Coordinates of C-alpha atoms and ligand atoms in Angstrom, one line a residue:
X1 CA -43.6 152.0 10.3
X2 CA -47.1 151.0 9.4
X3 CA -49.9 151.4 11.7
X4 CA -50.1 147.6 11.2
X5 CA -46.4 147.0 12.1
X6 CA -47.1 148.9 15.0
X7 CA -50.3 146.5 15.9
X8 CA -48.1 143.9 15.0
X9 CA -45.3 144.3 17.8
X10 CA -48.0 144.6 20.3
X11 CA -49.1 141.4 19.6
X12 CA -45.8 140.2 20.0
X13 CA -45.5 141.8 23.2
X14 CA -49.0 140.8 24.6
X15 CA -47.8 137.2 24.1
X16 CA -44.6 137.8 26.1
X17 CA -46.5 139.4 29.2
X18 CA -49.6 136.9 28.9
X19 CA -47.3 133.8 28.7
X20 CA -45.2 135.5 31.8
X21 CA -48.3 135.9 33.9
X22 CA -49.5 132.3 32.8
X23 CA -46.6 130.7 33.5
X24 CA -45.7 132.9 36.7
X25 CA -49.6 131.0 37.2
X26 CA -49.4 128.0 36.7
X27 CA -46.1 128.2 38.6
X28 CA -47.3 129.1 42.2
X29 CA -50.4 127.3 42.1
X30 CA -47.8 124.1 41.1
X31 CA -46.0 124.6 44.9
X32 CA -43.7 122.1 46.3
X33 CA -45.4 118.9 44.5
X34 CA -43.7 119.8 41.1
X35 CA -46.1 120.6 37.7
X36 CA -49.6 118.8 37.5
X37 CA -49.5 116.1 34.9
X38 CA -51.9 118.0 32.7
X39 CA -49.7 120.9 32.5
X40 CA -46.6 118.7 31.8
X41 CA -48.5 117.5 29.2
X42 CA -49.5 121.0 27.6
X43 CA -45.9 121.7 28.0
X44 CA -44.5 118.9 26.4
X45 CA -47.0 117.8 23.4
X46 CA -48.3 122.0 22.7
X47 CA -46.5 124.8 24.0
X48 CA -42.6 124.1 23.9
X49 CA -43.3 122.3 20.4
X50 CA -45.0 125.5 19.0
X51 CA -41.6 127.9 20.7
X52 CA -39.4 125.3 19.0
X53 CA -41.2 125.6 16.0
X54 CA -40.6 129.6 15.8
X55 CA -37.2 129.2 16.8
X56 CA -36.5 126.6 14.3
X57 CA -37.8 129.2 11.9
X58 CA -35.8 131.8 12.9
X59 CA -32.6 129.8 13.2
X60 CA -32.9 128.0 9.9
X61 CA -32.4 131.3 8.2
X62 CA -29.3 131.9 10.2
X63 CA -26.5 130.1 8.3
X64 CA -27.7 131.2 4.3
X65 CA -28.5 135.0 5.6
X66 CA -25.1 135.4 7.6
X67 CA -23.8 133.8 4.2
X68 CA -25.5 136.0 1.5
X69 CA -25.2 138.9 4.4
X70 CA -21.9 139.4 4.8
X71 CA -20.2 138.0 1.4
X72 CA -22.6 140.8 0.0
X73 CA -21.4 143.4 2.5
X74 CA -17.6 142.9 2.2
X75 CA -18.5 143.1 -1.2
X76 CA -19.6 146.1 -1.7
X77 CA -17.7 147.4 0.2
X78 CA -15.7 147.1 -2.9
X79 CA -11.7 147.3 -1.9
X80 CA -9.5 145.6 1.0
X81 CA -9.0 149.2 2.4
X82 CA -12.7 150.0 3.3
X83 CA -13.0 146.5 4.9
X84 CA -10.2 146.8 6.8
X85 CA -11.2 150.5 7.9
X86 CA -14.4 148.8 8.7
X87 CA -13.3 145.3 10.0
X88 CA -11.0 147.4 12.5
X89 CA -13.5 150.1 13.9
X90 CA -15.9 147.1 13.9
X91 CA -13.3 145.1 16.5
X92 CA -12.3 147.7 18.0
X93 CA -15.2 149.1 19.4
X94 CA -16.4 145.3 20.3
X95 CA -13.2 144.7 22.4
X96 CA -13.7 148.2 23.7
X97 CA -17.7 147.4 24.7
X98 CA -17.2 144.0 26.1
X99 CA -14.3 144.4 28.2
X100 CA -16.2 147.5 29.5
X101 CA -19.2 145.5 30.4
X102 CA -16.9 142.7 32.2
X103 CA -15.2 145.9 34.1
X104 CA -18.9 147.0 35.0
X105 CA -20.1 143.5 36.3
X106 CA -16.7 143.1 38.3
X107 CA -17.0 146.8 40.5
X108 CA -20.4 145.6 40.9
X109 CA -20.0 141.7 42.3
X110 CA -16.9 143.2 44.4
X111 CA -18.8 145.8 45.7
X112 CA -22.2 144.5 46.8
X113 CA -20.5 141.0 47.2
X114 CA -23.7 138.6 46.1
X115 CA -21.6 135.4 47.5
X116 CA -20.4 136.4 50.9
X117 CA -23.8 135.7 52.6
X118 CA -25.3 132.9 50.8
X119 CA -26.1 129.9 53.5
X120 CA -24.2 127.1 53.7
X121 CA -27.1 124.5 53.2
X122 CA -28.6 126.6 50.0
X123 CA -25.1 126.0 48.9
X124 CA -25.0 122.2 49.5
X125 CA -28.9 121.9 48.4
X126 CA -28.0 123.3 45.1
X127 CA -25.0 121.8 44.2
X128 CA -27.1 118.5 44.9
X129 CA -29.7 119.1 43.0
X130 CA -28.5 120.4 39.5
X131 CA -24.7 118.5 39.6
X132 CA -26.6 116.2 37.1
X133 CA -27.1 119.0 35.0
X134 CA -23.9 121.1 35.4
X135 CA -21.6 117.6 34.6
X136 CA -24.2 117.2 31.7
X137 CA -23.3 121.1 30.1
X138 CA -19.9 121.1 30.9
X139 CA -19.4 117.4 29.1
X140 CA -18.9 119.5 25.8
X141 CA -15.8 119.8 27.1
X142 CA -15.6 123.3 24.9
X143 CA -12.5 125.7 26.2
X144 CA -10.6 128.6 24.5
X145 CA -7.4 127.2 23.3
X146 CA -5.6 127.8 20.7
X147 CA -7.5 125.5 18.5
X148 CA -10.2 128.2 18.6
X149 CA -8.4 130.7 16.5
X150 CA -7.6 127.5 14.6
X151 CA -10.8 126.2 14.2
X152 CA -12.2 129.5 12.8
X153 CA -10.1 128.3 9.0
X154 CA -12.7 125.3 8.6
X155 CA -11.6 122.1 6.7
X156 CA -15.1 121.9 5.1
X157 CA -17.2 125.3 4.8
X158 CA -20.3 123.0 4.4
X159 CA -19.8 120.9 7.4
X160 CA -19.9 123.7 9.3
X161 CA -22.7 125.1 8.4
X162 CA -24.6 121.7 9.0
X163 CA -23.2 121.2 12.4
X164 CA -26.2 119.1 13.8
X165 CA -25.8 120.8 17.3
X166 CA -25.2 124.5 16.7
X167 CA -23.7 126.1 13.2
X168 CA -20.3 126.8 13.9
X169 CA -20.4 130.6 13.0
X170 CA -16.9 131.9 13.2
X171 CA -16.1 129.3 9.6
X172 CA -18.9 130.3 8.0
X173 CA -18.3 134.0 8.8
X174 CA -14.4 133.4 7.6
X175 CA -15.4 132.0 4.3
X176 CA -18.0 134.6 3.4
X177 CA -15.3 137.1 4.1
X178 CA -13.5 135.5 1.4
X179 CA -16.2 134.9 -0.5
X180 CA -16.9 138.6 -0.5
X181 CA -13.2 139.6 -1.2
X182 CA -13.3 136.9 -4.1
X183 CA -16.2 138.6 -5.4
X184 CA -14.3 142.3 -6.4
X185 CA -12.1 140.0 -7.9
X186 CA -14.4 138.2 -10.7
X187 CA -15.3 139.6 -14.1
X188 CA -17.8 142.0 -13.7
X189 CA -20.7 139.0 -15.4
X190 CA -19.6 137.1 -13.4
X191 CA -19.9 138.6 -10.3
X192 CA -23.0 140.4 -11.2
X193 CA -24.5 136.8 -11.1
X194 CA -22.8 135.9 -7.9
X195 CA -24.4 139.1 -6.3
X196 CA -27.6 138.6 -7.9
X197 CA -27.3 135.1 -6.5
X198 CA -26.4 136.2 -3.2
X199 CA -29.4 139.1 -2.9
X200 CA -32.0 136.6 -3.8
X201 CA -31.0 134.1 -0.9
X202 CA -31.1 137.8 1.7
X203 CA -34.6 138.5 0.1
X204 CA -36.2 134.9 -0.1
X205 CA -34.5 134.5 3.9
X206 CA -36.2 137.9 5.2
X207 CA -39.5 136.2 3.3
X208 CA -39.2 133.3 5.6
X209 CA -38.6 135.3 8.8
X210 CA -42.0 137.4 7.7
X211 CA -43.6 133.8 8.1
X212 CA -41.9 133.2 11.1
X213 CA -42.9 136.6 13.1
X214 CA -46.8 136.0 11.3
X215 CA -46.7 133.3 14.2
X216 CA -44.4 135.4 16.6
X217 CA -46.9 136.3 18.7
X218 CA -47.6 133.0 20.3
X219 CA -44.6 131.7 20.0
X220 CA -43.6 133.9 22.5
X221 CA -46.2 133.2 24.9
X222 CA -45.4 129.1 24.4
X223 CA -41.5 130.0 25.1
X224 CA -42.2 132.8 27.7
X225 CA -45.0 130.0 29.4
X226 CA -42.3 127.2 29.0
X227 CA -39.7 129.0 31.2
X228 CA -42.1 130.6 33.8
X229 CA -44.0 127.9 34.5
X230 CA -41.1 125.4 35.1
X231 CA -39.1 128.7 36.4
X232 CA -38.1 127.7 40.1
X233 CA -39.3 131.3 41.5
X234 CA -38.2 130.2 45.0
X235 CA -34.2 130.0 43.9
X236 CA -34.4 133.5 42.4
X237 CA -35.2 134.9 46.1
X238 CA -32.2 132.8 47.3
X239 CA -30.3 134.0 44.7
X240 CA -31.8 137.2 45.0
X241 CA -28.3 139.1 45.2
X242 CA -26.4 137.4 42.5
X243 CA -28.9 138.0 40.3
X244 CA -29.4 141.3 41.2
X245 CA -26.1 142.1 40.4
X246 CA -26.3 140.3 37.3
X247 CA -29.3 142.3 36.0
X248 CA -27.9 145.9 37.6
X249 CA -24.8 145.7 35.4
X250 CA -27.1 144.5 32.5
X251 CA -29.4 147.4 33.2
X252 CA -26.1 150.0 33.3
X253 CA -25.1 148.8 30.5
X254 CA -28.5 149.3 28.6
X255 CA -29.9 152.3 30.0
X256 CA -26.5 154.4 30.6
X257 CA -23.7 153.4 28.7
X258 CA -25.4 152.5 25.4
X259 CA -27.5 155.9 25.3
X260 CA -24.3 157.8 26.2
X261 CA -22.3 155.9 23.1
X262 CA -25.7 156.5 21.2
X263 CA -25.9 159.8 21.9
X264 CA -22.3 161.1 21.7
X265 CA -20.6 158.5 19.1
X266 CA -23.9 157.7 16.7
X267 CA -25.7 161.1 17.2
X268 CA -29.0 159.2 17.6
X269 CA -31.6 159.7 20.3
X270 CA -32.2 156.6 22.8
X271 CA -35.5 156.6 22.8
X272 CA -35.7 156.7 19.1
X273 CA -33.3 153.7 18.9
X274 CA -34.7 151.5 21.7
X275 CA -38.1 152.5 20.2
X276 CA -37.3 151.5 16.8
X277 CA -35.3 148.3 18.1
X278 CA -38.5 146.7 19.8
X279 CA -39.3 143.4 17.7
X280 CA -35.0 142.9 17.8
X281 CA -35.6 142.9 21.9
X282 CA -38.9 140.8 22.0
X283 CA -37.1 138.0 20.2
X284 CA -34.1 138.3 21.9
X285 CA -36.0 138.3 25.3
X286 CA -37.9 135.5 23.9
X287 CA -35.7 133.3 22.2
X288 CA -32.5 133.6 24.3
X289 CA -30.7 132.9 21.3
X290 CA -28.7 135.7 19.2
X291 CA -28.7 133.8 16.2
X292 CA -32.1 133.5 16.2
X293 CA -32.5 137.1 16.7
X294 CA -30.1 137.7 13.7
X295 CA -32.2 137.8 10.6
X296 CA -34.7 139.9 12.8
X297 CA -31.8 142.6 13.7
X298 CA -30.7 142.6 10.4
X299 CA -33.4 143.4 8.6
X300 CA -34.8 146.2 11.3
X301 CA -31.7 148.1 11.6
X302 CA -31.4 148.4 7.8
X303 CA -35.5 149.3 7.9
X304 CA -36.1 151.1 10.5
X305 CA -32.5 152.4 11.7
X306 CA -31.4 152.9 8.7
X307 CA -28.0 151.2 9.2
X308 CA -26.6 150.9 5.1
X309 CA -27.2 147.4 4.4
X310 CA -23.4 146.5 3.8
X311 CA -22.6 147.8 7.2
X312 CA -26.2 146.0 8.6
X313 CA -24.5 142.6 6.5
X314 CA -21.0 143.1 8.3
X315 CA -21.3 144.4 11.6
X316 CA -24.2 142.6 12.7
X317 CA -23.2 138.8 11.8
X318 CA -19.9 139.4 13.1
X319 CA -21.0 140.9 16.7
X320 CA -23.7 138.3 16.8
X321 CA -21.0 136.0 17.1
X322 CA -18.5 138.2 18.4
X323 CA -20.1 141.0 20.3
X324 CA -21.8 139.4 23.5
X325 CA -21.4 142.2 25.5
X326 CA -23.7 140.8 28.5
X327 CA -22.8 137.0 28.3
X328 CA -19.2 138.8 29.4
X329 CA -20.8 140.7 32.0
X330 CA -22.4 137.4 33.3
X331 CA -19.2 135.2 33.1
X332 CA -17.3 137.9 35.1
X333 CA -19.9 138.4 37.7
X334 CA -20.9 134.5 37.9
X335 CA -17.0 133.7 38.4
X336 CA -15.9 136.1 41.2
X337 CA -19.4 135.2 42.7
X338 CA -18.8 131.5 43.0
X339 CA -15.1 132.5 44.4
X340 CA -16.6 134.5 46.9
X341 CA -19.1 131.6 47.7
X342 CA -16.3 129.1 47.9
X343 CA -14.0 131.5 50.1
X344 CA -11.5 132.4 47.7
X345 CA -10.2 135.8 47.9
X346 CA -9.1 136.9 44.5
X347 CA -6.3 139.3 43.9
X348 CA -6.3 142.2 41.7
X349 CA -4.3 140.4 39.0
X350 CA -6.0 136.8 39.1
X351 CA -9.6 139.6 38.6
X352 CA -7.8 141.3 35.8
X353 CA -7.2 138.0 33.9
X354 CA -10.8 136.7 34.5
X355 CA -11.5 140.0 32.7
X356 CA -9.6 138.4 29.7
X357 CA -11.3 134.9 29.8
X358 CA -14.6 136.9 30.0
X359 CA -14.1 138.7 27.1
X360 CA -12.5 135.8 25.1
X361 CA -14.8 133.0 25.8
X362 CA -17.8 135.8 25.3
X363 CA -16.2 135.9 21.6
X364 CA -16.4 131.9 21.4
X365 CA -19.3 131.2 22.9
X366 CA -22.5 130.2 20.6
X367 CA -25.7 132.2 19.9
X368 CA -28.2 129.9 21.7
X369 CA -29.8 129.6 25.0
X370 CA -26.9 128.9 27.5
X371 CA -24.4 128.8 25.0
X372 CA -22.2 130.4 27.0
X373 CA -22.1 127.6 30.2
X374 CA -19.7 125.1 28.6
X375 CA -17.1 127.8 28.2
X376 CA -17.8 129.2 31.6
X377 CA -15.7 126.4 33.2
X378 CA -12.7 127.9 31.5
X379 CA -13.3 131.3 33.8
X380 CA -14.0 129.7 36.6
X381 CA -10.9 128.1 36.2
X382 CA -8.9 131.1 36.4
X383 CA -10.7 132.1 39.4
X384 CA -9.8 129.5 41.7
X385 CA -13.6 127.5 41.5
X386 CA -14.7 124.4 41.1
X387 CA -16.2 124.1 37.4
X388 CA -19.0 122.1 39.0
X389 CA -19.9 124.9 40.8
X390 CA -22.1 126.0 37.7
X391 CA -24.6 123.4 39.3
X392 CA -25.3 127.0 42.1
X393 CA -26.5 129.2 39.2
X394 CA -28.0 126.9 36.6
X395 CA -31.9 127.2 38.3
X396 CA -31.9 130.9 37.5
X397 CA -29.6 130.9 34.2
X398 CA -32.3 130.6 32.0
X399 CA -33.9 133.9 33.3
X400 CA -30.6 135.5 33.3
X401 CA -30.2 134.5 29.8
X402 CA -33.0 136.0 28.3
X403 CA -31.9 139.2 29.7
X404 CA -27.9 139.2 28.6
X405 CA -29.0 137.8 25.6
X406 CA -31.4 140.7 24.8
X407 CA -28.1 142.9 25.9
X408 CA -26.1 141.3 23.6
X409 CA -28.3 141.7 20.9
X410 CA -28.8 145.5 21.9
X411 CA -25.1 145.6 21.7
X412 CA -24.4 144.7 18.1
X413 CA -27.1 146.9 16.9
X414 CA -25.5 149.9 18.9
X415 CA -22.4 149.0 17.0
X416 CA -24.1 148.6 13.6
X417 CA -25.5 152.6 14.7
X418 CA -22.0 153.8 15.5
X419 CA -20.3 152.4 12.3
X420 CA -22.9 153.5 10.3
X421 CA -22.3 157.5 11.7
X422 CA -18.6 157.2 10.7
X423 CA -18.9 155.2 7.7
X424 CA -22.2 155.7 5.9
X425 CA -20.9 158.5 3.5
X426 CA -19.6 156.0 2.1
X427 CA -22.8 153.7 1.3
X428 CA -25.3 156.3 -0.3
X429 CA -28.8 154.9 -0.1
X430 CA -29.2 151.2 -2.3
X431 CA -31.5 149.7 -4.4
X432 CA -32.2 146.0 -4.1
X433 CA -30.7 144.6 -7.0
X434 CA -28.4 147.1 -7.6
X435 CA -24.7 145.0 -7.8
X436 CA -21.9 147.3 -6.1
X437 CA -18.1 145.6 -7.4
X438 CA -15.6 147.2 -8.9
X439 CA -13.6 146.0 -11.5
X440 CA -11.0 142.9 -10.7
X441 CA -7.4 143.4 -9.6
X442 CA -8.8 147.0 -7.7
X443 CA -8.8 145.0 -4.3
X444 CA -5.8 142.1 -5.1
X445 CA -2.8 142.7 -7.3
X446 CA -3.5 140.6 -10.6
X447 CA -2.3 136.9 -10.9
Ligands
LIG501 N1 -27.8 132.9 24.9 C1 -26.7 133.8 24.7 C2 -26.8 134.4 23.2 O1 -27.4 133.8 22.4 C3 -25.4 133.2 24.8 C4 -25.2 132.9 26.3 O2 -24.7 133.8 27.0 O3 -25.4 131.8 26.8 O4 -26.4 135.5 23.0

């Protein structure tokens, strides 16, 4: 990397610690009597317009790069027995990871027990004070059913895409897997245009996301500022043990079990890796939101980890949907610690099926800052609680979200590393432009 890219990502991180230490500020000097009105002001009318503005950057790129991405990748990977090689090491290792991380965060919350000691009246006071908010998140109403699996063939591909709350990404990912199949099938013109098509919208997307991280730098101090100074810091030492646990199976995760996988499975060093993967964690960390992060993973694991960009176009959509290794984690830990809260003593069996809800709803949940709270409710369910109950941790959600976010960010990129050590023989180095589909009828028996 340049010596200016370098500069570059200390920028970035400089805004992240400034706006922390402003915020953590402006904060403690706020006390009991809430935010002054000038800093409400600053909030409302300069800082969290600026973060939205950098998010909104990020995120509009989201639906035509996940689009051109992964249509490209599947293509080029140029016949059905590749992408189902792929496809199946891809899932498997993303089943294997999350239910993992759910099996870390459950030893953990049984054996240090965050909701045994928590007072009674902290109990009451929070459920009072954020049921507003909990009925409000939970009024989506979103479960896994079977209309999930369902809902992944979409009626209208476009109507997806311009879902006005959040981009429903499993249709959109379906289609451009199609779109990608369809593509080895076309007369070689004819896909050569399609492709050429499809490159142009990657390239002129990564030119928008350079725009975007020119103003990276403080938008990550006005979305770092916004959560710290509104941040109640007072709930996180009531909370101190759920979180706790919550960030110790985050940070076992990150600094154990990923550096084993890197080391052993994707021969890479993980100091090299979480080295190179800095500007993919500072958004993460600062956006709380894996889409957002998306365009920004993958165009540094195909620069700078040197992931083969059909794999980076595959893997990397997919597990940004799929692959939320620490919203898992948090479901499972935030479930058995609201049973413990509530007195319920869950059995080993009732634990192994909130393992499965975890893992499922982790798959279902969306790529945005407490996306994963709606579908909570269903895990709660299995564990005996009260979905209301969600009111206890929502104070210190955002905080935890930034962090499982960053995790499950981290997470797809380890996968895009490991696929890339067993597949990328098979995708010698590419030039842009260069249009990788074989002839039609190789993948589909002619018509
Ligand atoms: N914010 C998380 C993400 O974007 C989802 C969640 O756990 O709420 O990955």
């Amino acid at each position: 990397m340049s010596e200016k890219g370098k500069k570059f990502h200390l920028y970035i991180l400089a805004g992240l610690i400034l706006g922390a230490i402003a915020g953590g500020i402006v904060n403690s000097l706020a006390g009991d009597g809430g935010l002054p009105n000038s800093i409400k002001f600053l909030l409302k009318n300069v800082t969290d317009p600026i973060g939205e503005i950098f998010k909104r950057m990020l995120l509009m790129t989201v639906v035509p790069l996940v689009f051109a991405s992964l249509s490209l990748g599947v293509a080029r990977f140029g016949d059905l027995t590749k992408l189902g090689r792929i496809g199946l090491k891809t899932f498997a290792y993303f089943l294997f990871t999350t239910a993992f991380a759910v099996g870390i965060g459950l030893i953990l919350v049984n054996i240090i027990q965050p909701g045994r000691g928590l007072p009674k009246e902290t109990t009451e006071q929070l459920m009072a004070e954020y049921a507003g908010e909990s009925e409000k998140k939970l009024e989506s109403n979103a479960k896994v059913d079977v209309n999930t699996f369902v809902n992944i063939v979409p009626k209208n591909p476009l109507s997806s895409a311009s879902n006005p709350n959040n981009s429903e990404m499993l249709p959109i990912i379906f289609v451009a897997i199609l779109v990608g199949v369809g593509i080895t099938r076309l007369r070689l013109p004819l896909a050569q245009s399609l492709t050429t098509f499809l490159e142009a919208v990657g390239e002129i997307t990564v030119f928008i996301i350079q725009i975007a991280m020119m103003i990276a730098p403080v938008g990550v101090f006005c979305l770092i500022f916004g959560t710290t100074a509104r941040f109640g810091f007072d709930l996180l030492g009531q909370l101190a043990w759920y979180v706790g646990t919550v960030l110790l199976a985050i940070g076992i995760m990150a600094f154990v079990v990923y550096p084993i996988i890197l080391v052993f499975l994707a021969k890479q060093s993980p100091f090299q890796f979480y080295y190179r993967a800095r500007a993919i964690i500072l958004t993460a960390f600062s956006t709380s939101s894996s889409s957002a992060t998306l365009p920004t993973s993958i165009k540094i694991s195909h620069e700078e980890l040197k992931v083969p960009k059909p794999i980076a176009g595959f893997v990397i959509p997919l597990g940004a949907t799929t692959n939320m290794n620490g919203t898992s984690l948090f479901e499972g830990i935030t479930a058995l610690f609201l049973a413990q809260v509530f007195g319920q003593n869950l059995e080993i069996g009732t634990q192994l099926f909130v393992v499965l809800m975890c893992v499922l709803t982790a798959v279902g949940a969306a790529g945005v800052p407490g996306g994963s709270i709606p579908l909570l409710a269903s895990v709660l369910i299995v564990a005996n609680v009260p979905p209301a109950a969600i009111a206890l941790i929502l104070g210190v959600d955002r905080i935890l979200d930034m962090c499982r976010t960053t995790l499950n960010v981290v997470g797809d990129v380890t996968a895009a590393v490991v696929i890339t050590r067993f597949e990328g023989k098979n995708f010698p180095d590419e030039t842009p432009g260069e249009v990788h589909v074989v002839e039609s009828s190789h993948v589909l028996p002619p018509t």
